[in-house]
Short mmCIF file of C-alpha atoms and ligand atoms in Angstrom, two decimals:
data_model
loop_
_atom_site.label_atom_id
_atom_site.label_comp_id
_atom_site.label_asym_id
_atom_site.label_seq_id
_atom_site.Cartn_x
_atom_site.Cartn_y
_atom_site.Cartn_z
CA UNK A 110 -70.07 -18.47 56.03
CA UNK A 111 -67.79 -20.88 54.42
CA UNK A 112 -67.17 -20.49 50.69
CA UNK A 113 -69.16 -22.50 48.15
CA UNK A 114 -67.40 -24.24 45.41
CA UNK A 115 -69.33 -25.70 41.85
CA UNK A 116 -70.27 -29.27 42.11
CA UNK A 117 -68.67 -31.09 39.62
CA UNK A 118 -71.32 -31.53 38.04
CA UNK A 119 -71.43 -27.65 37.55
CA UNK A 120 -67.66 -27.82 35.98
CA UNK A 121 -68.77 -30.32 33.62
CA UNK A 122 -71.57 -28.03 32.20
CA UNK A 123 -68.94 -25.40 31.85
CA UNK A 124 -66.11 -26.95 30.72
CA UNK A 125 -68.73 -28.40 27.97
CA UNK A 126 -69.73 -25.02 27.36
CA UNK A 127 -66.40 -23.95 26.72
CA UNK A 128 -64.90 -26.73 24.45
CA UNK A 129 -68.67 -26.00 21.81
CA UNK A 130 -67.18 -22.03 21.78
CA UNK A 131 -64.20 -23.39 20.68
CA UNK A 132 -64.16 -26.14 19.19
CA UNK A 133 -67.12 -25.51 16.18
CA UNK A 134 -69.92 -26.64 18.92
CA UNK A 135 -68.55 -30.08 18.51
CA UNK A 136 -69.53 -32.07 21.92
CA UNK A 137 -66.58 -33.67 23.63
CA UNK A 138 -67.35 -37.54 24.07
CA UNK A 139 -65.34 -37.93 27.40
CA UNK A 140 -65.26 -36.12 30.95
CA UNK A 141 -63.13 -37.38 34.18
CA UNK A 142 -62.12 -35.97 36.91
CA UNK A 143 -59.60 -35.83 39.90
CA UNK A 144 -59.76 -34.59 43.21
CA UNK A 145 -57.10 -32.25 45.28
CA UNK A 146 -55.99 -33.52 48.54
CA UNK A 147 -55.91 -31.94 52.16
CA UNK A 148 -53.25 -33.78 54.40
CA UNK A 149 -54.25 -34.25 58.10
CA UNK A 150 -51.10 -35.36 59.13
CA UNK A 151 -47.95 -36.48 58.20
CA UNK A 152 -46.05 -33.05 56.52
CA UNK A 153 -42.74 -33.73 54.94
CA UNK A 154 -42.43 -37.37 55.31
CA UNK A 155 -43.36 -38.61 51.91
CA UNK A 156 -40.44 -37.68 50.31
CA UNK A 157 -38.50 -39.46 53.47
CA UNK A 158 -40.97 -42.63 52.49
CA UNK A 159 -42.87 -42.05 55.72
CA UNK A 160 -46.16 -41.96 56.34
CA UNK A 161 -48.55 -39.71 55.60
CA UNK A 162 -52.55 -38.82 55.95
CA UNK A 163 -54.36 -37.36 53.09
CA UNK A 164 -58.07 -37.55 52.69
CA UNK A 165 -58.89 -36.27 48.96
CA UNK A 166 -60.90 -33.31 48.46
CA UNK A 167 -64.40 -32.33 46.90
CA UNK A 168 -62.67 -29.63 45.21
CA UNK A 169 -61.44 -31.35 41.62
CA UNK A 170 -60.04 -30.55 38.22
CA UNK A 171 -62.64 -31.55 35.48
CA UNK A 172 -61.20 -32.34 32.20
CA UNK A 173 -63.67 -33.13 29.02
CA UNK A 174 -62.42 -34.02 25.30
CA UNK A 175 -62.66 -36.13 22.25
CA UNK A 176 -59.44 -37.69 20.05
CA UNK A 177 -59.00 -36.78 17.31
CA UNK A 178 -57.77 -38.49 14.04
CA UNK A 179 -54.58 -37.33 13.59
CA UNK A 180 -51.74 -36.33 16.60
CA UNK A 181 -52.93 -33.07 16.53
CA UNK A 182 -53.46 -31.75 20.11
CA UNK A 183 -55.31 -28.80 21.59
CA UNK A 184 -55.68 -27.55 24.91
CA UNK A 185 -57.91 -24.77 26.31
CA UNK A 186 -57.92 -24.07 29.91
CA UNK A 187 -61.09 -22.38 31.97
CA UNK A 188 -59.40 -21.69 34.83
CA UNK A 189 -58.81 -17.84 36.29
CA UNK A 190 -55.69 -16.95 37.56
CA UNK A 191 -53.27 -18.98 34.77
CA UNK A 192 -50.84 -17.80 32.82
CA UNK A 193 -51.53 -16.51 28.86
CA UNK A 194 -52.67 -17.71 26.78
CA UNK A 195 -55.43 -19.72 27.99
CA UNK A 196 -55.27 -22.17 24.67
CA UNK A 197 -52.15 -23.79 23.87
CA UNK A 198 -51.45 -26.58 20.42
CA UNK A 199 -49.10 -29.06 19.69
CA UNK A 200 -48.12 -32.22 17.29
CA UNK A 201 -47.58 -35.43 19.61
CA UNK A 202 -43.89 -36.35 18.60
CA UNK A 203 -44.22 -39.56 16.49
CA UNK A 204 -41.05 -40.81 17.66
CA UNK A 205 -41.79 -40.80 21.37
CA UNK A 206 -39.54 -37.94 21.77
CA UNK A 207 -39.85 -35.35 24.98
CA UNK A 208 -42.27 -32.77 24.81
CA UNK A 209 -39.99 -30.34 26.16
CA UNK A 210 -42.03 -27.73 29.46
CA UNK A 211 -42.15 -24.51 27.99
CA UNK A 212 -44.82 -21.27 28.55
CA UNK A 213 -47.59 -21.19 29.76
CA UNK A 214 -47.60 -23.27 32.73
CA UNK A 215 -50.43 -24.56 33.53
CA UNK A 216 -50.20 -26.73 29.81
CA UNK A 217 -46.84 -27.91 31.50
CA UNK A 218 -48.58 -30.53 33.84
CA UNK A 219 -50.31 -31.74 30.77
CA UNK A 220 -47.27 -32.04 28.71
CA UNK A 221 -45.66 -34.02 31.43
CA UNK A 222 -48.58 -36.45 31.86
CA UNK A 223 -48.37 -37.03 27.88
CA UNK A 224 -44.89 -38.02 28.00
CA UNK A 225 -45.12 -40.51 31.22
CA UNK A 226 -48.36 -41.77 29.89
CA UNK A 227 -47.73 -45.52 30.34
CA UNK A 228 -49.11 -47.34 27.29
CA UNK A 229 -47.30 -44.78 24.10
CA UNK A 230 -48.59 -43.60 21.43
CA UNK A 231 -51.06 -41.66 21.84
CA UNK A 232 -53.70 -40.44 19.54
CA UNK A 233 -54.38 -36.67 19.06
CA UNK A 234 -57.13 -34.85 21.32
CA UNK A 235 -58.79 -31.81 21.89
CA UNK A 236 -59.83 -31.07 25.49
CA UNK A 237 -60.52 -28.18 28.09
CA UNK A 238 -59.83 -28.36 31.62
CA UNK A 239 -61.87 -26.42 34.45
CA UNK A 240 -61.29 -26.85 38.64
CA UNK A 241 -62.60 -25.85 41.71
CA UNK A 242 -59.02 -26.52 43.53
CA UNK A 243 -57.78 -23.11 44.18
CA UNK A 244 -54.53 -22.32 42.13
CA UNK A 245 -51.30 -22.44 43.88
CA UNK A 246 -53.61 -22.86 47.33
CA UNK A 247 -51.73 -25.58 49.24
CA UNK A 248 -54.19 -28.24 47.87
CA UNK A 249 -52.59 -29.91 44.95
CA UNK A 250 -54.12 -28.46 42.05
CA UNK A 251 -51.21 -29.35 40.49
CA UNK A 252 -51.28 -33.21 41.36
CA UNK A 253 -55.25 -32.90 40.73
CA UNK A 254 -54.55 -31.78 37.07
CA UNK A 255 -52.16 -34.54 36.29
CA UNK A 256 -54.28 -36.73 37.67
CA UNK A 257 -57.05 -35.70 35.88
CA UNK A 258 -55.53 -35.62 32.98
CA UNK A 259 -53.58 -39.12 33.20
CA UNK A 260 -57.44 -40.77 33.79
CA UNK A 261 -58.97 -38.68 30.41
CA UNK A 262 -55.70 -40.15 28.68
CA UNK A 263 -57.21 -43.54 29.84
CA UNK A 264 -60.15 -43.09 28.30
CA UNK A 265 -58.61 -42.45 24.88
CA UNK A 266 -55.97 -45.42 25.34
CA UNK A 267 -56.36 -47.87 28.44
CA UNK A 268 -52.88 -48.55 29.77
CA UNK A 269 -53.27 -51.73 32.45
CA UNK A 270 -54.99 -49.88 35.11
CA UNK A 271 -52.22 -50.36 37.79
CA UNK A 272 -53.49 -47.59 40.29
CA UNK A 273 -49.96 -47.21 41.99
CA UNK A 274 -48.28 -46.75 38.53
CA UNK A 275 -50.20 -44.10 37.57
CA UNK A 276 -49.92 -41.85 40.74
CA UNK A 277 -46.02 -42.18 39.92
CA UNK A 278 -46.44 -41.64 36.39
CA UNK A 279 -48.29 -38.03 37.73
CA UNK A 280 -44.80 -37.70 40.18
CA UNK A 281 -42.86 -38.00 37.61
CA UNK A 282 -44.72 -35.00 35.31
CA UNK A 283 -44.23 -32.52 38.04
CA UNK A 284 -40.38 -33.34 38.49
CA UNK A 285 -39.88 -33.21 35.15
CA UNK A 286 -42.41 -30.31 33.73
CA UNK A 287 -43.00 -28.68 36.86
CA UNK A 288 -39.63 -29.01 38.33
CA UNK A 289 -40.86 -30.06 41.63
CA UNK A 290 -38.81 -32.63 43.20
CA UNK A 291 -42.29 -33.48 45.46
CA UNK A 292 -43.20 -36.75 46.82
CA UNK A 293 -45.78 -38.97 45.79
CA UNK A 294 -48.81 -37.75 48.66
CA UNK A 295 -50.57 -35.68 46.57
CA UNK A 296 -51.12 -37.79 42.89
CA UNK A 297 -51.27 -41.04 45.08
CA UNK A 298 -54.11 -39.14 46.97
CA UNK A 299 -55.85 -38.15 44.04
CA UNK A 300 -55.92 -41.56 42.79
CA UNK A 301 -56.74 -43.36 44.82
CA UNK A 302 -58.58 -41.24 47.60
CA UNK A 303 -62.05 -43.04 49.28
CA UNK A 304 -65.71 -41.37 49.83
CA UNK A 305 -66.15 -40.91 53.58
CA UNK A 306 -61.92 -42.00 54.60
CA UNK A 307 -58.46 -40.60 55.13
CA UNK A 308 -55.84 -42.52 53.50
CA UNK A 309 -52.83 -43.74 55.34
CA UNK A 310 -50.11 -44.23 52.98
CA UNK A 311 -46.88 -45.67 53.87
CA UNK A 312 -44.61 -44.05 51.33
CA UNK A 313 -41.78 -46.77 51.49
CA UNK A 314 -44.09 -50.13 50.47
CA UNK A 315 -46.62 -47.85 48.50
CA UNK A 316 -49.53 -49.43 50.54
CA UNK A 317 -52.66 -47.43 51.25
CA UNK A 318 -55.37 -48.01 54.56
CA UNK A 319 -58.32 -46.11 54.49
CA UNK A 320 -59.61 -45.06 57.83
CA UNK A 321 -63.13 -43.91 57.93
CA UNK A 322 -63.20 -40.63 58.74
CA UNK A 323 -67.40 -39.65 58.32
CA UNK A 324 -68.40 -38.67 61.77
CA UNK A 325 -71.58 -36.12 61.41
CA UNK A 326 -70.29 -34.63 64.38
CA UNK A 327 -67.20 -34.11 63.40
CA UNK A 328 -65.99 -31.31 60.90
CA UNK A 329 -62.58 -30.60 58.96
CA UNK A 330 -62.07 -26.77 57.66
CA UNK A 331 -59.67 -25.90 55.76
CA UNK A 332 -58.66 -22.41 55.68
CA UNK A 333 -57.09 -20.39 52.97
CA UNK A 334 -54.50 -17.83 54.07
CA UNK A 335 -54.89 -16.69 50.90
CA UNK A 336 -50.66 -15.48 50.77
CA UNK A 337 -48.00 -17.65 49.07
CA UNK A 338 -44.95 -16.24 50.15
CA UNK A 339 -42.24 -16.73 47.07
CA UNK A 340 -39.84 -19.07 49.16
CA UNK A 341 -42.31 -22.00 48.22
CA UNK A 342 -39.88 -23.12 45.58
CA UNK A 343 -36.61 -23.07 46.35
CA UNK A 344 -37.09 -24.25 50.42
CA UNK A 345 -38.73 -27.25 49.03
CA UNK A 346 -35.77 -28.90 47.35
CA UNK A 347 -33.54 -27.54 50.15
CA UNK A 348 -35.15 -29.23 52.74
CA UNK A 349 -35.41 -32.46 50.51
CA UNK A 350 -31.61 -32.23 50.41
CA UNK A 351 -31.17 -31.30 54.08
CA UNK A 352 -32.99 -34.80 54.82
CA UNK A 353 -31.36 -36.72 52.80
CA UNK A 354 -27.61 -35.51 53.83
CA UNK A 355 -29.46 -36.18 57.72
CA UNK A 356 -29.93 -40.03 56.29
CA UNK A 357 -26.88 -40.57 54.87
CA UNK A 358 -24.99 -39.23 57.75
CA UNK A 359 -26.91 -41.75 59.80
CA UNK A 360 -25.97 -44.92 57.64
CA UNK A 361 -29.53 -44.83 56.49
CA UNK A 362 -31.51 -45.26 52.90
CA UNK A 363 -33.65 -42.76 54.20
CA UNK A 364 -35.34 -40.91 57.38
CA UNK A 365 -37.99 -43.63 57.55
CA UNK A 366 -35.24 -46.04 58.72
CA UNK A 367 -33.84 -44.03 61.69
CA UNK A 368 -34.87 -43.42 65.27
CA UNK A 369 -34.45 -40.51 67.94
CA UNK A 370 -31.75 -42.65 69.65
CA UNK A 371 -29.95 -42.71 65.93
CA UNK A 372 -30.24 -38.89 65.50
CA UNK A 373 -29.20 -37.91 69.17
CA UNK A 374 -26.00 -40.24 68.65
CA UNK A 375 -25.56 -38.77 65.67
CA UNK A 376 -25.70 -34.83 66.93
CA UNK A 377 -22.68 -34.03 66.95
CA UNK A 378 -21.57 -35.55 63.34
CA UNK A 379 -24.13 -32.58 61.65
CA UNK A 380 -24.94 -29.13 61.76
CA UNK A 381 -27.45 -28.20 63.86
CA UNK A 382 -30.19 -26.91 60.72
CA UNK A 383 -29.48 -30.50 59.84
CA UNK A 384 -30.57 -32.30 62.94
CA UNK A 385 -33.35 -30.16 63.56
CA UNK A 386 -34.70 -30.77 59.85
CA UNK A 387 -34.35 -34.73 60.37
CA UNK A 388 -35.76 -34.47 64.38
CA UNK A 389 -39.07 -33.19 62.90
CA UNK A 390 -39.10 -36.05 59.89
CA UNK A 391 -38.13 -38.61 62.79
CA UNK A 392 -41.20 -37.33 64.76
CA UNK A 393 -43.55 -36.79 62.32
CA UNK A 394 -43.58 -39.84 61.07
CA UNK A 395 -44.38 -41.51 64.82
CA UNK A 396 -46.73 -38.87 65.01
CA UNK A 397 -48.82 -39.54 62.05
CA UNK A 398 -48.79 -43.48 62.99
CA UNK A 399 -50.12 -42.26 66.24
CA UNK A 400 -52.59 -40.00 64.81
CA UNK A 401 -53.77 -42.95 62.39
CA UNK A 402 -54.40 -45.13 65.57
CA UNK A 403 -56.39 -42.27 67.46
CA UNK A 404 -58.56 -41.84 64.20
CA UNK A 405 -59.55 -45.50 63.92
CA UNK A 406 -60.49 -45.27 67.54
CA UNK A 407 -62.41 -41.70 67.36
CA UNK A 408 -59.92 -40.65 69.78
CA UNK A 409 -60.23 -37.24 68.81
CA UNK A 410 -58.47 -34.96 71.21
CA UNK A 411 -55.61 -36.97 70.75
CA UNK A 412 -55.71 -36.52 66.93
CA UNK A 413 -55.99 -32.89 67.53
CA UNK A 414 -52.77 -32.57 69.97
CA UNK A 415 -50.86 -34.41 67.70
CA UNK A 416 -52.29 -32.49 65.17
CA UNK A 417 -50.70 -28.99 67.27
CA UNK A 418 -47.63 -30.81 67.49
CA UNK A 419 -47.03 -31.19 64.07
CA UNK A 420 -47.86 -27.11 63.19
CA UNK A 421 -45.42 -26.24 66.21
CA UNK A 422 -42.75 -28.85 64.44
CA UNK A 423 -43.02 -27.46 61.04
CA UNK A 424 -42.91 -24.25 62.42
CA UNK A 425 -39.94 -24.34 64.98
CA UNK A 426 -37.48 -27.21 63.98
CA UNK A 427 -38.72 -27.53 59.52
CA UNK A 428 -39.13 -23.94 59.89
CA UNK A 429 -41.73 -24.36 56.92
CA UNK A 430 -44.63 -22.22 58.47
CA UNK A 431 -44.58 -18.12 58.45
CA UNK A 432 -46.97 -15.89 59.98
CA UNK A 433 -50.14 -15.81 58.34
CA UNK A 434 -50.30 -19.72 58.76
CA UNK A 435 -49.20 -19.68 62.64
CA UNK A 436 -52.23 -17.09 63.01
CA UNK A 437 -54.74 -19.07 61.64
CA UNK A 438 -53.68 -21.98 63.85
CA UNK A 439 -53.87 -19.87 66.74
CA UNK A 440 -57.39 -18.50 66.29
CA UNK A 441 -58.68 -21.52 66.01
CA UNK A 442 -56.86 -23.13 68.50
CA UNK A 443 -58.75 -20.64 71.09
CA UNK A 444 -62.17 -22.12 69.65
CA UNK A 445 -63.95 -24.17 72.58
CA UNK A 446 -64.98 -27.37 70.30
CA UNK A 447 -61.89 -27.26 68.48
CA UNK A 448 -59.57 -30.31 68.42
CA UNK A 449 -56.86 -29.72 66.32
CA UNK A 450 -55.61 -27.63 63.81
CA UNK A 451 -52.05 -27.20 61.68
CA UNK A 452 -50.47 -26.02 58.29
CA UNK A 453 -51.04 -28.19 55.76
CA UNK A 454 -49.02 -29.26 52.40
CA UNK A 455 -45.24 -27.57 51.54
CA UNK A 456 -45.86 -24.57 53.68
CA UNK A 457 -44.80 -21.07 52.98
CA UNK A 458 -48.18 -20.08 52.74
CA UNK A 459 -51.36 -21.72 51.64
CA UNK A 460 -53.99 -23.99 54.10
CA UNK A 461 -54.38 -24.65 57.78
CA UNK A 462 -56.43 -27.72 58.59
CA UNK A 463 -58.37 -27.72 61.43
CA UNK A 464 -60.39 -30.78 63.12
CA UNK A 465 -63.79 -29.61 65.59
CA UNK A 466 -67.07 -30.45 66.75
CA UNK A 467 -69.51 -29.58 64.13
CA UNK A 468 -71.75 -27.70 66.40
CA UNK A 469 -68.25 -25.24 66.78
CA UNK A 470 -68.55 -24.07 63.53
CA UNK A 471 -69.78 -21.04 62.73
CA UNK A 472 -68.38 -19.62 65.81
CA UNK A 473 -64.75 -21.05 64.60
CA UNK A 474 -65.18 -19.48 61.51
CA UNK A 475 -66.40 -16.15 63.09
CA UNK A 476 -63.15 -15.85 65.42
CA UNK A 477 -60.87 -16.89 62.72
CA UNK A 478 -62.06 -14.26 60.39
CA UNK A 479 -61.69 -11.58 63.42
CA UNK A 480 -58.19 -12.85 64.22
CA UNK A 481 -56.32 -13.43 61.26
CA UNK A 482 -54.64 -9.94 59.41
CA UNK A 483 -55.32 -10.88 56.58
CA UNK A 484 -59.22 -12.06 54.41
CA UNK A 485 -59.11 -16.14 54.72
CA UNK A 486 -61.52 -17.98 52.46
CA UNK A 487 -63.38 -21.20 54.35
CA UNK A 488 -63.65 -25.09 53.34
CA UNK A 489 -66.26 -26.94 55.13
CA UNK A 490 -64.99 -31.09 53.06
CA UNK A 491 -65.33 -34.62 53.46
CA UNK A 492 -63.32 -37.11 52.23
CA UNK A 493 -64.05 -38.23 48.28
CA UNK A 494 -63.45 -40.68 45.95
CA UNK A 495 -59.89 -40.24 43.77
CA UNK A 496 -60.05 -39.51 40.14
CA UNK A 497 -63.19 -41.01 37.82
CA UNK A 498 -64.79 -41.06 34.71
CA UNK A 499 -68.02 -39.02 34.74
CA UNK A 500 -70.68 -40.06 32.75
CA UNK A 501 -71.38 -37.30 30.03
CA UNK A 502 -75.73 -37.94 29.68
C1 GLA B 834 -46.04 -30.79 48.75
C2 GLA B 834 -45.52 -32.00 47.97
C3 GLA B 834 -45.82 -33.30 48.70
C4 GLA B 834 -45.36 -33.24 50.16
C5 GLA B 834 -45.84 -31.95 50.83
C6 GLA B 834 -45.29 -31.78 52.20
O1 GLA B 834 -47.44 -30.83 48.78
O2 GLA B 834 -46.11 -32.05 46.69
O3 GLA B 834 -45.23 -34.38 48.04
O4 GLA B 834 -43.98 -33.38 50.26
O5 GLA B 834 -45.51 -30.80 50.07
O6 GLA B 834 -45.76 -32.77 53.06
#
């Protein structure tokens, strides 16, 4: 019922495959990888240094490569669904100058991670990438590639291993290459992300808690809508402004540092779009400390409302959800067995996340599919371990 993915294992092999076509069957020497990221809780805070509650993916981006003698670089992507062409090559700039985003894409993210890489220069390198994160999905393949691609820079030249650093380092390449103002959730995630927990991050101090989150009876979905509608990129950096105008109106450094009682004083002193954006930061971010607390307990129909609570605040007062996503949530939300369920990541399209009793599955599945107008594609995950060499025997 719910869709298979390749192990990672099964990227390797292919990604392998790929780099002997191209590369006169030479065998890369190095393979990492780097997981996307679903987000419980916690939507639209980072960026307001709230808090937020990823749990990193099985879904990853595999990358696999050798360097090479000179500063030569090549890149070959295996991915469907990118841009042409699917092999891009380029000098590294001797002089640490940029290396300027250009077309296609996808080698964007790459480029990015090259020029934050945090112990310059670099040798050359010749590697393919390959992923089971669906692209443009709501799940980060974008922070999963830098990531990924950061840790097979690692191999080639160690930098000092500070975890932290190189999540921001990975921020950094999508504001600059990607031009996506986003917060630090998603390469944080995919860094440092734990087998069997969610992460709690507190976006101000940049400190993680894992929270175990391995219950056999307990299962999250994630469910592809499948539609990205094309607001994605300019709402994001709107909203990012509306917040901060919110924050400064307040007196504040930032959303994190004001209350209801601040905001409802406030009213009057900002438009209403304005106050509602920063009344659903405000709330989230209680919510998601709440939701954190309910988790460590296993207090599971709490996570769930809280859960509902967030989808109706993105949806109503963020106005970040759309139709397809609201569905989804709906359907499942009829399920007996089924705790919780929301949008998950920017919006506009994407993932829902839904938390139930693993003996509600198939029937979830089943109503969803009947519901929703449009085909969704299934996750059945557990939380992984961030981004990792792989051994190559
Ligand atoms: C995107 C961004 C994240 C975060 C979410 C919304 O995924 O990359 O930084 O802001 O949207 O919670």
């Amino acid at each position: 019922m719910a869709c298979s993915y390749p192990s990672v294992s099964e990227l390797v092999t292919d990604a392998r495959s790929v780099y002997r076509q191209v590369f006169e069957n030479e065998a890369p020497l190095v393979a990492v990888c780097a997981p996307g990221r679903v987000n419980l809780i916690g939507e639209h805070t980072d960026y307001n240094q709230g808090f937020v509650l990823p749990m990193a993916l099985p879904l990853v981006t595999v990358v696999v490569g050798s360097k090479t003698s000179d500063r030569e670089v090549s890149l070959v992507t295996a991915n469907k669904d990118v841009d042409e062409p699917v092999r891009v090559d380029f000098t590294l700039p001797s002089d640490g100058s940029p290396l300027p985003p250009g077309s296609p894409s996808w080698a964007n993210y790459v480029k990015g991670v090259i020029q934050h890489y945090r112990a310059p220069p670099l040798p050359g390198f010749r590697a393919v990438i390959a992923s089971s994160v669906p692209l443009g999905g709501g799940l980060s393949s974008s922070a999963s590639l830098e990531v990924a691609f950061y840790t097979f820079l690692q191999q080639l030249k160690p930098d000092d291993g500070d975890d932290v650093s190189k999540a921001l380092s990975c921020q950094k390449a999508e504001h600059t290459h990607a031009g996506v103002p986003c917060g630090i959730m998603d390469q944080f995630v995919s860094v440092l992300g734990k087998e069997g927990h969610a992460l709690l991050i507190d976006c101000r101090s940049l400190e993680a808690t894992s929270i175990p989150l391995a219950d056999p009876h307990l299962v999250i979905l994630i469910t592809n809508s499948n539609v990205k509608h094309a607001l994605t990129g300019s709402e994001y950096p709107t909203r990012r402004r509306q917040c901060e105008e919110a924050a400064s109106i307040l007196g504040k450094d930032s959303l994190r540092d004001a209350t209801m009682k601040d905001l409802e004083e406030a009213k009057n002193k900002m438009e209403d779009v304005t106050y509602q954006r920063a009344r659903h930061v405000i709330q989230e971010i209680e919510r998601t400390a709440q939701a954190a607390e309910s988790l460590k307990k296993g207090d599971y129909v709490k996570f769930g409302k809280l859960m509902v609570e967030s989808h109706n605040s993105l949806r109503d007062l963020y106005e970040v959800s759309c139709k397809e996503l609201d569905e989804l949530v709906s359907a499942a939300m009829e399920v007996d067995g089924v705790y919780g369920s929301r949008m998950t990541g920017g919006g506009f399209g994407g993932c829902t996340v839904t938390l139930l009793q693993a003996s509600a599955i198939n029937k979830t599945i089943q109503h969803i599919k009947e519901q929703y107008s449009g085909t969704p594609t299934f996750y059945v995950t557990t939380p992984t371990q961030g981004a990792r060499p792989l051994s190559m025997s």
